[in-house]
C-alpha cells in the first residue's frame, strides 16, 4: 500500500478548499485500468506517444487543495544520513513538520533515521535509489526501476510506499514528457520546488550564503523549499533554525507535502540526455506503470474506490428497493384491474344463472352496487323513469316501487297500496342511471342473499327471489314473508 506520513492536525493546520485545480484530463489513457493492460496496438496509446514525442505534457486528472494559510513545505533531499537526527531535533524544537525525499541506498544504510522521520510525523518521499544521473536519465526504465527499488527499501523499513517523488537534480533538463507521463501512469506525484536554498550549489556552501539565498527568494503563498540532509550538509542544519524563524515571523505555517498539495513542477526543457524510445517500448512501459498503479493504489485512491463502491452499493440497494416497490405497486394495480374486470356471477336459487359484466356493477365498500333498471329487468320486472319527480317506478310481481331520488327513499306498494317506505341512503344517480345496493334492493323485493363470495379472483352472489308466478298464486303468503325479513 502506498501511503504517506501526514502531520497530525494540531489545530493550526486547518485546510480549506480555496481553489480546486483540475488538470487536463488525459483523454487518451485511463490511469487505473482494472484489467491487466495491454496497450499494444491501442490507437490511443499511439496517439499519446506521438504527442509525448513532440514534447507535450499529458497530465493526468488530479485535484489539489491550496492551503488556507501561507505555508512553507520544508523538504530535505538525499538523506537519511547522520545529519538527519540533528535536523529532526530542530524540527522537533520548532514544532514544524517537513518532508524527506530519501534515497533507497541511504535509507538502507540509516534505517533508524528513516524510522524516526516517520515517528516524528514527517512525510517521506522517494528520491530514487542511488541518485546517479547518468543511470537515471539515460532511459526511463532505469529511473522507474530505481524508484521501485527505493520504494521496496522504504516499505521494508517503515511500511510506507511514498507517492511523492523528487527527481534527483530536479526535472529540468532531466525529465521529458515521457518521464512525467509514465510516472503519473504509475500513480506518483512529482515535486520540484519553488525556492532553492542553494545548499547544494557546491560542496560546503557557507551558512550565510544559504541564509542570503533564502531571504532573497520570492514569498509565494505556498513555498516548497529545497534543502539537503545528506552527508556534507552541516551548513543546512546550522541555517535551519534561522530559516524557520524567518518564515514564522512572516506568518507562514509549516506542513508536510501530501497528495493534496499541488506540486511545484518545472516546465519541460530539452533534456541534456540523449534518449530513444520506440513505440513498442513505450507501450510496454505504459503497461508496466498502469499495472503497478492498479496493484498499488494510494490511500486516497483506495478511499475513493471504497466510496465509489459504497455509493454504488447504496445506489443498487435504493434501485432494488424502488424496483421492488414498483413491482408491488404494479402487482396491486394488476390485482385491482383484474378485480375490476371480474364479472359477478349471479345464481338465482331455483332459477337462472347469469353473469353481470364488470362494466355494469361496482364493488364499493364491500357492497355490490348496480343500476336499478338492470337489476329489475334481470329479475323479470320493469322500470319506468319519471323525470319531473325524479322518481323511478319499478314493477316486480305484485310490487310497485317508487324510487324517489330526491328523498333517497323507496315507497313500496303492494297490489297498488303503499305498504312501506324505506330509506335507501346509498341510492345515487350515475350517468342517468339509478345505482342501488344489491343486497338492500333484493331484500326490499322480498328476496335474500343466501351467499356471497368476494374473492380477489372470483365474485359470486347467490340469491333467493320470489318467482313472479309465485306472486300471482300466493299473494298473501308472499306479502307476509317479505316484511318478515325486513331490510
Ligand atoms: Zn538529490
CSV table of C-alpha atoms and ligand atoms in Angstrom, one decimal:
chain,number,residue,atom,x,y,z
A,1,UNK,CA,0.0,0.0,0.0
A,2,UNK,CA,1.2,3.4,-0.9
A,3,UNK,CA,1.0,5.9,1.9
A,4,UNK,CA,2.5,8.9,3.4
A,5,UNK,CA,3.0,10.3,6.8
A,6,UNK,CA,1.0,13.3,7.5
A,7,UNK,CA,1.4,15.8,10.2
A,8,UNK,CA,-1.1,15.4,13.0
A,9,UNK,CA,-3.8,18.0,12.9
A,10,UNK,CA,-2.6,20.4,15.6
A,11,UNK,CA,-5.2,23.0,15.0
A,12,UNK,CA,-3.0,25.3,13.1
A,13,UNK,CA,-3.3,23.4,10.0
A,14,UNK,CA,-6.8,24.0,9.0
A,15,UNK,CA,-7.2,23.5,5.4
A,16,UNK,CA,-10.0,24.9,3.5
A,17,UNK,CA,-10.7,24.3,-0.1
A,18,UNK,CA,-9.9,27.6,-1.7
A,19,UNK,CA,-9.1,26.5,-5.1
A,20,UNK,CA,-9.6,23.3,-6.9
A,21,UNK,CA,-7.1,22.8,-9.7
A,22,UNK,CA,-8.3,20.3,-12.1
A,23,UNK,CA,-5.6,19.5,-14.5
A,24,UNK,CA,-6.1,18.5,-18.0
A,25,UNK,CA,-7.7,15.1,-18.4
A,26,UNK,CA,-5.7,12.6,-20.2
A,27,UNK,CA,-8.3,11.7,-22.8
A,28,UNK,CA,-6.0,9.1,-24.1
A,29,UNK,CA,-5.3,6.6,-21.4
A,30,UNK,CA,-7.1,5.9,-18.2
A,31,UNK,CA,-5.0,5.9,-15.1
A,32,UNK,CA,-6.1,2.8,-13.4
A,33,UNK,CA,-7.4,0.0,-15.6
A,34,UNK,CA,-8.9,-2.7,-13.5
A,35,UNK,CA,-7.9,-5.3,-16.0
A,36,UNK,CA,-4.4,-6.1,-17.0
A,37,UNK,CA,-3.4,-3.5,-19.5
A,38,UNK,CA,-2.3,-4.5,-23.0
A,39,UNK,CA,-1.8,-1.4,-24.9
A,40,UNK,CA,0.0,-2.8,-27.9
A,41,UNK,CA,-1.8,-1.6,-30.9
A,42,UNK,CA,-4.1,0.7,-28.9
A,43,UNK,CA,-4.5,3.8,-31.1
A,44,UNK,CA,-5.0,6.0,-28.0
A,45,UNK,CA,-1.6,4.9,-26.7
A,46,UNK,CA,-0.1,5.5,-30.1
A,47,UNK,CA,-1.6,9.0,-30.1
A,48,UNK,CA,-0.2,9.7,-26.6
A,49,UNK,CA,3.2,8.5,-27.8
A,50,UNK,CA,3.1,10.9,-30.7
A,51,UNK,CA,2.2,13.9,-28.5
A,52,UNK,CA,4.8,13.0,-25.9
A,53,UNK,CA,7.5,12.6,-28.5
A,54,UNK,CA,6.6,16.1,-29.6
A,55,UNK,CA,7.3,17.3,-26.0
A,56,UNK,CA,3.7,17.8,-25.0
A,57,UNK,CA,2.8,17.1,-21.3
A,58,UNK,CA,-0.2,14.9,-20.9
A,59,UNK,CA,-1.3,15.4,-17.4
A,60,UNK,CA,-3.5,13.0,-15.5
A,61,UNK,CA,-6.6,14.3,-13.8
A,62,UNK,CA,-5.9,15.2,-10.2
A,63,UNK,CA,-7.5,17.6,-7.7
A,64,UNK,CA,-5.4,19.6,-5.3
A,65,UNK,CA,-6.2,21.8,-2.3
A,66,UNK,CA,-4.5,25.1,-1.7
A,67,UNK,CA,-3.7,25.7,1.9
A,68,UNK,CA,-5.7,28.4,3.6
A,69,UNK,CA,-2.6,29.8,5.4
A,70,UNK,CA,0.6,30.8,3.7
A,71,UNK,CA,2.6,27.6,4.0
A,72,UNK,CA,6.2,26.5,3.9
A,73,UNK,CA,6.9,22.9,2.9
A,74,UNK,CA,10.5,22.3,4.1
A,75,UNK,CA,12.0,19.5,2.0
A,76,UNK,CA,15.2,17.6,2.7
A,77,UNK,CA,16.8,15.5,-0.1
A,78,UNK,CA,19.5,12.8,-0.3
A,79,UNK,CA,19.1,11.5,3.3
A,80,UNK,CA,18.8,10.0,5.6
A,81,UNK,CA,22.2,10.4,7.0
A,82,UNK,CA,23.9,11.0,10.3
A,83,UNK,CA,22.8,14.6,10.0
A,84,UNK,CA,19.2,13.7,9.8
A,85,UNK,CA,18.9,13.4,13.6
A,86,UNK,CA,20.1,16.9,14.0
A,87,UNK,CA,17.5,18.1,11.5
A,88,UNK,CA,14.8,16.2,13.3
A,89,UNK,CA,15.9,17.7,16.6
A,90,UNK,CA,15.5,21.2,15.3
A,91,UNK,CA,12.1,20.4,13.7
A,92,UNK,CA,11.0,18.9,17.0
A,93,UNK,CA,12.1,22.0,18.9
A,94,UNK,CA,10.5,24.4,16.4
A,95,UNK,CA,7.4,22.2,16.3
A,96,UNK,CA,7.3,22.1,12.5
A,97,UNK,CA,6.8,19.3,10.0
A,98,UNK,CA,8.8,18.6,6.9
A,99,UNK,CA,9.2,16.2,4.0
A,100,UNK,CA,12.2,14.0,3.4
A,101,UNK,CA,12.9,12.8,-0.1
A,102,UNK,CA,15.1,9.9,0.7
A,103,UNK,CA,17.4,7.7,-1.4
A,104,UNK,CA,16.8,4.0,-1.2
A,105,UNK,CA,20.5,3.5,-0.7
A,106,UNK,CA,20.7,5.9,2.2
A,107,UNK,CA,17.5,4.5,3.8
A,108,UNK,CA,19.1,1.1,3.8
A,109,UNK,CA,22.2,2.5,5.5
A,110,UNK,CA,20.2,4.6,8.0
A,111,UNK,CA,17.0,2.7,8.8
A,112,UNK,CA,16.7,4.2,12.3
A,113,UNK,CA,16.8,7.7,11.0
A,114,UNK,CA,14.1,6.8,8.5
A,115,UNK,CA,12.0,5.3,11.3
A,116,UNK,CA,12.4,8.5,13.3
A,117,UNK,CA,11.3,10.6,10.4
A,118,UNK,CA,8.1,8.7,10.3
A,119,UNK,CA,7.7,8.5,14.0
A,120,UNK,CA,8.1,12.3,14.4
A,121,UNK,CA,5.2,12.8,12.0
A,122,UNK,CA,7.1,14.0,8.9
A,123,UNK,CA,6.5,12.9,5.3
A,124,UNK,CA,8.6,10.6,3.2
A,125,UNK,CA,9.1,11.0,-0.5
A,126,UNK,CA,11.1,8.9,-2.9
A,127,UNK,CA,14.3,10.3,-4.4
A,128,UNK,CA,15.3,7.2,-6.4
A,129,UNK,CA,17.8,4.6,-5.2
A,130,UNK,CA,21.3,5.9,-5.9
A,131,UNK,CA,21.0,9.4,-7.4
A,132,UNK,CA,23.3,8.7,-10.3
A,133,UNK,CA,22.1,11.0,-13.0
A,134,UNK,CA,23.6,9.1,-15.9
A,135,UNK,CA,21.7,5.9,-14.9
A,136,UNK,CA,18.5,7.7,-14.0
A,137,UNK,CA,18.2,9.8,-17.1
A,138,UNK,CA,19.6,7.6,-19.8
A,139,UNK,CA,16.3,5.8,-20.1
A,140,UNK,CA,13.0,5.8,-18.2
A,141,UNK,CA,13.1,2.1,-17.5
A,142,UNK,CA,16.2,2.6,-15.2
A,143,UNK,CA,14.6,5.6,-13.5
A,144,UNK,CA,11.5,3.6,-12.9
A,145,UNK,CA,13.4,0.6,-11.6
A,146,UNK,CA,15.2,2.8,-9.1
A,147,UNK,CA,12.0,4.3,-7.9
A,148,UNK,CA,10.6,0.8,-7.3
A,149,UNK,CA,13.8,-0.4,-5.7
A,150,UNK,CA,13.9,2.5,-3.3
A,151,UNK,CA,10.2,2.1,-2.6
A,152,UNK,CA,10.9,-1.5,-1.6
A,153,UNK,CA,13.6,-0.5,0.8
A,154,UNK,CA,11.4,2.2,2.4
A,155,UNK,CA,8.5,-0.1,2.6
A,156,UNK,CA,10.5,-2.8,4.3
A,157,UNK,CA,11.7,-0.4,7.0
A,158,UNK,CA,8.7,1.7,7.7
A,159,UNK,CA,5.8,0.1,5.7
A,160,UNK,CA,5.2,3.1,3.6
A,161,UNK,CA,5.2,3.4,-0.2
A,162,UNK,CA,5.8,7.1,-0.9
A,163,UNK,CA,3.6,8.5,-3.6
A,164,UNK,CA,5.7,11.7,-3.8
A,165,UNK,CA,8.8,11.6,-5.9
A,166,UNK,CA,11.5,14.1,-6.4
A,167,UNK,CA,13.8,13.7,-9.4
A,168,UNK,CA,17.5,13.9,-8.4
A,169,UNK,CA,18.7,17.3,-9.7
A,170,UNK,CA,15.1,18.3,-10.4
A,171,UNK,CA,13.1,17.6,-13.5
A,172,UNK,CA,14.5,20.5,-15.6
A,173,UNK,CA,16.8,19.2,-18.3
A,174,UNK,CA,16.3,15.7,-16.9
A,175,UNK,CA,12.7,14.8,-17.4
A,176,UNK,CA,10.9,14.8,-20.7
A,177,UNK,CA,7.2,14.4,-21.3
A,178,UNK,CA,7.5,10.6,-21.3
A,179,UNK,CA,9.0,10.6,-17.8
A,180,UNK,CA,6.2,12.7,-16.4
A,181,UNK,CA,3.6,10.8,-18.2
A,182,UNK,CA,4.8,7.4,-17.2
A,183,UNK,CA,5.4,8.3,-13.6
A,184,UNK,CA,1.8,9.7,-13.4
A,185,UNK,CA,0.6,6.5,-15.0
A,186,UNK,CA,2.2,4.6,-12.2
A,187,UNK,CA,0.4,6.9,-9.7
A,188,UNK,CA,3.2,9.1,-8.5
A,189,UNK,CA,3.3,12.9,-8.0
A,190,UNK,CA,6.5,14.6,-9.0
A,191,UNK,CA,7.6,17.5,-6.8
A,192,UNK,CA,10.3,20.0,-7.8
A,193,UNK,CA,10.5,23.2,-5.7
A,194,UNK,CA,10.0,26.9,-6.0
A,195,UNK,CA,12.7,28.0,-3.5
A,196,UNK,CA,16.2,26.6,-3.7
A,197,UNK,CA,18.2,27.3,-0.6
A,198,UNK,CA,21.2,26.8,-2.7
A,199,UNK,CA,22.8,24.5,-0.1
A,200,UNK,CA,24.0,22.1,-2.8
A,201,UNK,CA,25.3,24.6,-5.4
A,202,UNK,CA,28.7,23.1,-4.5
A,203,UNK,CA,30.3,21.4,-1.6
A,204,UNK,CA,30.2,23.2,1.8
A,205,UNK,CA,28.1,26.2,0.9
A,206,UNK,CA,28.5,28.6,3.9
A,207,UNK,CA,25.6,29.2,6.2
A,208,UNK,CA,25.4,32.9,5.4
A,209,UNK,CA,25.2,32.2,1.7
A,210,UNK,CA,22.3,29.8,2.2
A,211,UNK,CA,20.7,32.4,4.5
A,212,UNK,CA,21.0,35.2,2.0
A,213,UNK,CA,19.7,33.0,-0.8
A,214,UNK,CA,16.6,32.1,1.3
A,215,UNK,CA,15.9,35.7,2.2
A,216,UNK,CA,16.2,36.8,-1.4
A,217,UNK,CA,13.7,34.2,-2.6
A,218,UNK,CA,10.2,35.2,-3.5
A,219,UNK,CA,7.4,34.7,-1.0
A,220,UNK,CA,4.7,32.7,-2.6
A,221,UNK,CA,1.6,31.6,-0.8
A,222,UNK,CA,2.9,28.1,-0.8
A,223,UNK,CA,6.7,27.7,-0.6
A,224,UNK,CA,8.3,24.4,-1.4
A,225,UNK,CA,11.9,24.9,-0.3
A,226,UNK,CA,14.8,22.7,-1.2
A,227,UNK,CA,17.3,21.6,1.5
A,228,UNK,CA,19.6,18.6,1.8
A,229,UNK,CA,20.3,16.4,4.8
A,230,UNK,CA,22.7,14.1,3.1
A,231,UNK,CA,26.3,13.8,4.2
A,232,UNK,CA,28.3,17.1,4.0
A,233,UNK,CA,25.3,19.4,4.5
A,234,UNK,CA,26.2,20.6,8.0
A,235,UNK,CA,25.5,24.2,6.8
A,236,UNK,CA,21.9,23.3,6.1
A,237,UNK,CA,21.5,22.0,9.6
A,238,UNK,CA,23.0,25.2,11.0
A,239,UNK,CA,20.9,27.6,9.0
A,240,UNK,CA,17.7,25.8,9.6
A,241,UNK,CA,16.5,27.4,12.9
A,242,UNK,CA,17.1,30.9,11.3
A,243,UNK,CA,15.1,29.9,8.2
A,244,UNK,CA,12.2,28.5,10.3
A,245,UNK,CA,12.1,31.6,12.5
A,246,UNK,CA,12.2,33.9,9.4
A,247,UNK,CA,9.1,32.2,7.8
A,248,UNK,CA,7.3,32.0,11.1
A,249,UNK,CA,7.7,35.8,11.6
A,250,UNK,CA,6.3,36.3,8.1
A,251,UNK,CA,3.2,34.4,9.2
A,252,UNK,CA,3.9,31.2,7.5
A,253,UNK,CA,2.8,27.9,8.8
A,254,UNK,CA,4.7,24.6,8.1
A,255,UNK,CA,3.3,21.4,6.8
A,256,UNK,CA,4.3,18.2,5.1
A,257,UNK,CA,3.7,17.6,1.5
A,258,UNK,CA,0.7,15.4,0.8
A,259,UNK,CA,-1.2,14.1,-2.2
A,260,UNK,CA,-3.4,17.1,-1.9
A,261,UNK,CA,-0.7,19.7,-2.2
A,262,UNK,CA,-0.3,20.9,-5.8
A,263,UNK,CA,3.3,20.0,-6.8
A,264,UNK,CA,5.7,22.6,-8.0
A,265,UNK,CA,7.0,21.4,-11.3
A,266,UNK,CA,9.4,22.9,-13.7
A,267,UNK,CA,8.4,23.4,-17.3
A,268,UNK,CA,9.8,20.8,-19.6
A,269,UNK,CA,13.1,21.9,-21.2
A,270,UNK,CA,15.1,20.0,-23.7
A,271,UNK,CA,16.8,17.1,-21.8
A,272,UNK,CA,20.5,17.1,-21.6
A,273,UNK,CA,20.4,13.3,-22.1
A,274,UNK,CA,20.0,11.6,-25.4
A,275,UNK,CA,17.3,9.1,-25.2
A,276,UNK,CA,15.4,7.0,-27.6
A,277,UNK,CA,12.2,5.3,-27.0
A,278,UNK,CA,10.3,3.2,-29.6
A,279,UNK,CA,6.6,2.9,-29.7
A,280,UNK,CA,6.9,-0.7,-28.6
A,281,UNK,CA,9.0,0.2,-25.6
A,282,UNK,CA,6.5,3.0,-24.7
A,283,UNK,CA,3.6,0.6,-24.9
A,284,UNK,CA,5.4,-1.9,-22.7
A,285,UNK,CA,6.1,0.9,-20.1
A,286,UNK,CA,2.5,2.1,-20.2
A,287,UNK,CA,1.5,-1.5,-19.4
A,288,UNK,CA,4.0,-1.8,-16.6
A,289,UNK,CA,3.2,1.5,-14.9
A,290,UNK,CA,-0.5,1.1,-15.2
A,291,UNK,CA,-0.3,-2.4,-13.8
A,292,UNK,CA,1.8,-1.0,-11.0
A,293,UNK,CA,-0.7,1.7,-10.2
A,294,UNK,CA,-3.5,-0.9,-10.2
A,295,UNK,CA,-1.6,-3.1,-7.8
A,296,UNK,CA,-0.6,-0.2,-5.5
A,297,UNK,CA,-3.5,2.1,-5.1
A,298,UNK,CA,-2.8,5.1,-2.9
A,299,UNK,CA,-4.8,5.6,0.3
A,300,UNK,CA,-6.8,8.3,-1.4
A,301,UNK,CA,-7.5,6.1,-4.4
A,302,UNK,CA,-8.5,3.3,-2.0
A,303,UNK,CA,-10.7,5.7,-0.1
A,304,UNK,CA,-12.2,6.9,-3.4
A,305,UNK,CA,-12.7,3.4,-4.6
A,306,UNK,CA,-14.3,2.4,-1.3
A,307,UNK,CA,-16.5,5.5,-1.5
A,308,UNK,CA,-17.5,4.7,-5.0
A,309,UNK,CA,-18.1,1.1,-4.1
A,310,UNK,CA,-20.3,2.2,-1.2
A,311,UNK,CA,-22.1,4.7,-3.3
A,312,UNK,CA,-22.7,2.0,-5.9
A,313,UNK,CA,-23.9,-0.4,-3.3
A,314,UNK,CA,-26.2,2.2,-1.8
A,315,UNK,CA,-27.4,3.1,-5.3
A,316,UNK,CA,-28.0,-0.5,-6.1
A,317,UNK,CA,-29.9,-1.0,-2.9
A,318,UNK,CA,-32.1,2.1,-3.5
A,319,UNK,CA,-32.7,0.9,-7.0
A,320,UNK,CA,-33.6,-2.5,-5.8
A,321,UNK,CA,-36.0,-1.0,-3.3
A,322,UNK,CA,-37.5,1.2,-5.8
A,323,UNK,CA,-37.9,-1.7,-8.2
A,324,UNK,CA,-39.5,-3.8,-5.5
A,325,UNK,CA,-41.9,-1.0,-4.6
A,326,UNK,CA,-42.7,-0.5,-8.3
A,327,UNK,CA,-43.3,-4.2,-8.7
A,328,UNK,CA,-45.5,-4.2,-5.6
A,329,UNK,CA,-47.5,-1.3,-6.9
A,330,UNK,CA,-47.8,-2.8,-10.4
A,331,UNK,CA,-49.0,-6.1,-8.8
A,332,UNK,CA,-51.5,-4.1,-6.7
A,333,UNK,CA,-52.6,-2.3,-9.8
A,334,UNK,CA,-52.9,-5.6,-11.7
A,335,UNK,CA,-54.9,-7.0,-8.9
A,336,UNK,CA,-57.2,-4.0,-8.9
A,337,UNK,CA,-57.5,-4.1,-12.6
A,338,UNK,CA,-58.2,-7.8,-12.5
A,339,UNK,CA,-60.7,-7.4,-9.8
A,340,UNK,CA,-62.3,-4.5,-11.6
A,341,UNK,CA,-62.6,-6.8,-14.6
A,342,UNK,CA,-64.2,-9.6,-12.7
A,343,UNK,CA,-67.7,-10.4,-13.7
A,344,UNK,CA,-70.2,-11.0,-11.0
A,345,UNK,CA,-71.7,-14.5,-11.2
A,346,UNK,CA,-75.3,-14.4,-10.0
A,347,UNK,CA,-77.2,-17.6,-9.1
A,348,UNK,CA,-80.9,-17.3,-8.5
A,349,UNK,CA,-81.9,-20.2,-6.4
A,350,UNK,CA,-84.3,-22.3,-8.4
A,351,UNK,CA,-83.9,-20.0,-11.3
A,352,UNK,CA,-81.3,-19.0,-13.8
A,353,UNK,CA,-77.6,-18.2,-13.6
A,354,UNK,CA,-76.1,-15.2,-15.2
A,355,UNK,CA,-73.1,-13.0,-15.1
A,356,UNK,CA,-73.1,-9.3,-14.6
A,357,UNK,CA,-70.3,-7.7,-16.6
A,358,UNK,CA,-67.7,-5.7,-14.7
A,359,UNK,CA,-68.6,-2.5,-16.6
A,360,UNK,CA,-72.1,-2.7,-15.1
A,361,UNK,CA,-71.7,-3.3,-11.4
A,362,UNK,CA,-69.3,-1.8,-8.9
A,363,UNK,CA,-67.8,-3.2,-5.7
A,364,UNK,CA,-68.0,-0.3,-3.2
A,365,UNK,CA,-67.2,-0.6,0.5
A,366,UNK,CA,-67.6,-4.4,0.1
A,367,UNK,CA,-71.1,-3.9,-1.2
A,368,UNK,CA,-72.3,-4.5,-4.7
A,369,UNK,CA,-73.9,-1.6,-6.4
A,370,UNK,CA,-75.6,-1.7,-9.8
A,371,UNK,CA,-78.2,0.1,-11.9
A,372,UNK,CA,-81.7,-0.4,-10.6
A,373,UNK,CA,-83.1,-0.9,-14.1
A,374,UNK,CA,-80.6,-3.6,-15.0
A,375,UNK,CA,-81.3,-5.5,-11.8
A,376,UNK,CA,-85.1,-5.3,-12.0
A,377,UNK,CA,-85.1,-6.3,-15.7
A,378,UNK,CA,-82.8,-9.2,-15.0
A,379,UNK,CA,-85.3,-10.3,-12.4
A,380,UNK,CA,-88.1,-10.0,-14.9
A,381,UNK,CA,-89.6,-6.7,-13.8
A,382,UNK,CA,-89.8,-3.3,-15.4
A,383,UNK,CA,-88.6,0.2,-14.6
A,384,UNK,CA,-90.0,3.5,-15.7
A,385,UNK,CA,-88.4,6.8,-15.1
A,386,UNK,CA,-90.3,10.0,-14.3
A,387,UNK,CA,-88.0,12.8,-14.9
A,388,UNK,CA,-90.3,15.5,-13.4
A,389,UNK,CA,-90.4,13.9,-10.0
A,390,UNK,CA,-87.0,12.2,-10.3
A,391,UNK,CA,-88.7,9.0,-9.5
A,392,UNK,CA,-88.2,5.6,-10.9
A,393,UNK,CA,-91.0,3.1,-10.8
A,394,UNK,CA,-90.1,-0.5,-10.7
A,395,UNK,CA,-92.7,-3.0,-11.2
A,396,UNK,CA,-92.0,-6.5,-10.0
A,397,UNK,CA,-94.7,-9.0,-9.5
A,398,UNK,CA,-97.2,-7.7,-7.0
A,399,UNK,CA,-94.8,-4.9,-6.0
A,400,UNK,CA,-94.5,-1.5,-7.3
A,401,UNK,CA,-91.7,0.5,-6.0
A,402,UNK,CA,-91.1,4.2,-6.4
A,403,UNK,CA,-87.5,5.1,-6.1
A,404,UNK,CA,-87.5,8.7,-5.0
A,405,UNK,CA,-84.2,10.1,-5.8
A,406,UNK,CA,-84.7,13.4,-4.2
A,407,UNK,CA,-85.6,11.9,-0.8
A,408,UNK,CA,-83.5,8.8,-1.4
A,409,UNK,CA,-86.3,6.6,-0.3
A,410,UNK,CA,-88.3,3.7,-1.7
A,411,UNK,CA,-92.1,3.7,-1.4
A,412,UNK,CA,-93.3,0.2,-1.7
A,413,UNK,CA,-96.7,-0.6,-3.0
A,414,UNK,CA,-98.3,-4.0,-2.7
A,415,UNK,CA,-101.1,-4.5,-5.1
A,416,UNK,CA,-101.3,-0.7,-5.6
A,417,UNK,CA,-101.4,0.1,-1.9
A,418,UNK,CA,-98.5,1.7,-0.2
A,419,UNK,CA,-97.3,-0.7,2.4
A,420,UNK,CA,-93.9,0.6,3.4
A,421,UNK,CA,-91.3,3.3,2.9
A,422,UNK,CA,-87.6,2.7,3.1
A,423,UNK,CA,-84.8,5.0,3.2
A,424,UNK,CA,-82.1,3.9,0.7
A,425,UNK,CA,-79.2,6.2,1.6
A,426,UNK,CA,-76.9,4.6,-0.8
A,427,UNK,CA,-79.0,5.2,-3.7
A,428,UNK,CA,-77.4,7.6,-6.2
A,429,UNK,CA,-77.5,8.7,-9.8
A,430,UNK,CA,-74.7,8.0,-12.2
A,431,UNK,CA,-74.8,8.5,-15.9
A,432,UNK,CA,-78.5,8.9,-15.8
A,433,UNK,CA,-78.9,5.6,-14.0
A,434,UNK,CA,-80.1,5.0,-10.5
A,435,UNK,CA,-77.4,3.0,-8.8
A,436,UNK,CA,-78.6,0.9,-5.9
A,437,UNK,CA,-77.1,-1.6,-3.5
A,438,UNK,CA,-77.8,-5.1,-4.5
A,439,UNK,CA,-78.5,-6.7,-1.1
A,440,UNK,CA,-80.8,-4.0,0.2
A,441,UNK,CA,-82.7,-3.9,-3.0
A,442,UNK,CA,-83.2,-7.7,-3.2
A,443,UNK,CA,-84.3,-7.7,0.4
A,444,UNK,CA,-86.8,-4.9,-0.3
A,445,UNK,CA,-88.2,-7.0,-3.1
A,446,UNK,CA,-88.8,-10.0,-0.8
A,447,UNK,CA,-85.7,-11.9,-1.6
A,448,UNK,CA,-82.5,-12.5,0.2
A,449,UNK,CA,-78.8,-13.0,-0.4
A,450,UNK,CA,-78.0,-16.6,0.5
A,451,UNK,CA,-74.3,-16.5,-0.2
A,452,UNK,CA,-71.8,-14.0,-1.4
A,453,UNK,CA,-68.2,-14.7,-2.5
A,454,UNK,CA,-66.0,-11.6,-2.9
A,455,UNK,CA,-62.5,-13.1,-3.7
A,456,UNK,CA,-59.6,-11.5,-5.5
A,457,UNK,CA,-60.3,-13.6,-8.5
A,458,UNK,CA,-63.9,-14.6,-8.2
A,459,UNK,CA,-67.2,-12.9,-7.3
A,460,UNK,CA,-70.4,-14.7,-6.9
A,461,UNK,CA,-73.8,-13.9,-5.3
A,462,UNK,CA,-76.5,-16.4,-4.7
A,463,UNK,CA,-80.0,-15.1,-4.0
A,464,UNK,CA,-83.4,-16.4,-3.4
A,465,UNK,CA,-86.1,-14.5,-5.1
A,466,UNK,CA,-89.8,-14.8,-5.1
A,467,UNK,CA,-90.5,-16.2,-8.6
A,468,UNK,CA,-93.0,-14.0,-10.5
A,469,UNK,CA,-95.5,-16.7,-10.9
A,470,UNK,CA,-95.4,-17.2,-7.1
A,471,UNK,CA,-96.7,-13.7,-6.6
A,472,UNK,CA,-99.8,-14.4,-8.6
A,473,UNK,CA,-100.6,-17.6,-6.9
A,474,UNK,CA,-99.6,-16.9,-3.3
A,475,UNK,CA,-100.1,-13.2,-2.8
A,476,UNK,CA,-100.8,-13.3,0.9
A,477,UNK,CA,-98.1,-15.5,1.9
A,478,UNK,CA,-95.6,-13.6,-0.1
A,479,UNK,CA,-96.6,-10.3,1.3
A,480,UNK,CA,-96.2,-11.5,4.9
A,481,UNK,CA,-92.9,-13.2,4.3
A,482,UNK,CA,-91.5,-10.2,2.6
A,483,UNK,CA,-92.0,-7.9,5.5
A,484,UNK,CA,-91.0,-10.5,8.0
A,485,UNK,CA,-87.5,-10.5,6.5
A,486,UNK,CA,-87.0,-6.8,7.0
A,487,UNK,CA,-84.2,-4.9,5.3
B,1,LIG,ZN1,19.2,15.0,-4.6
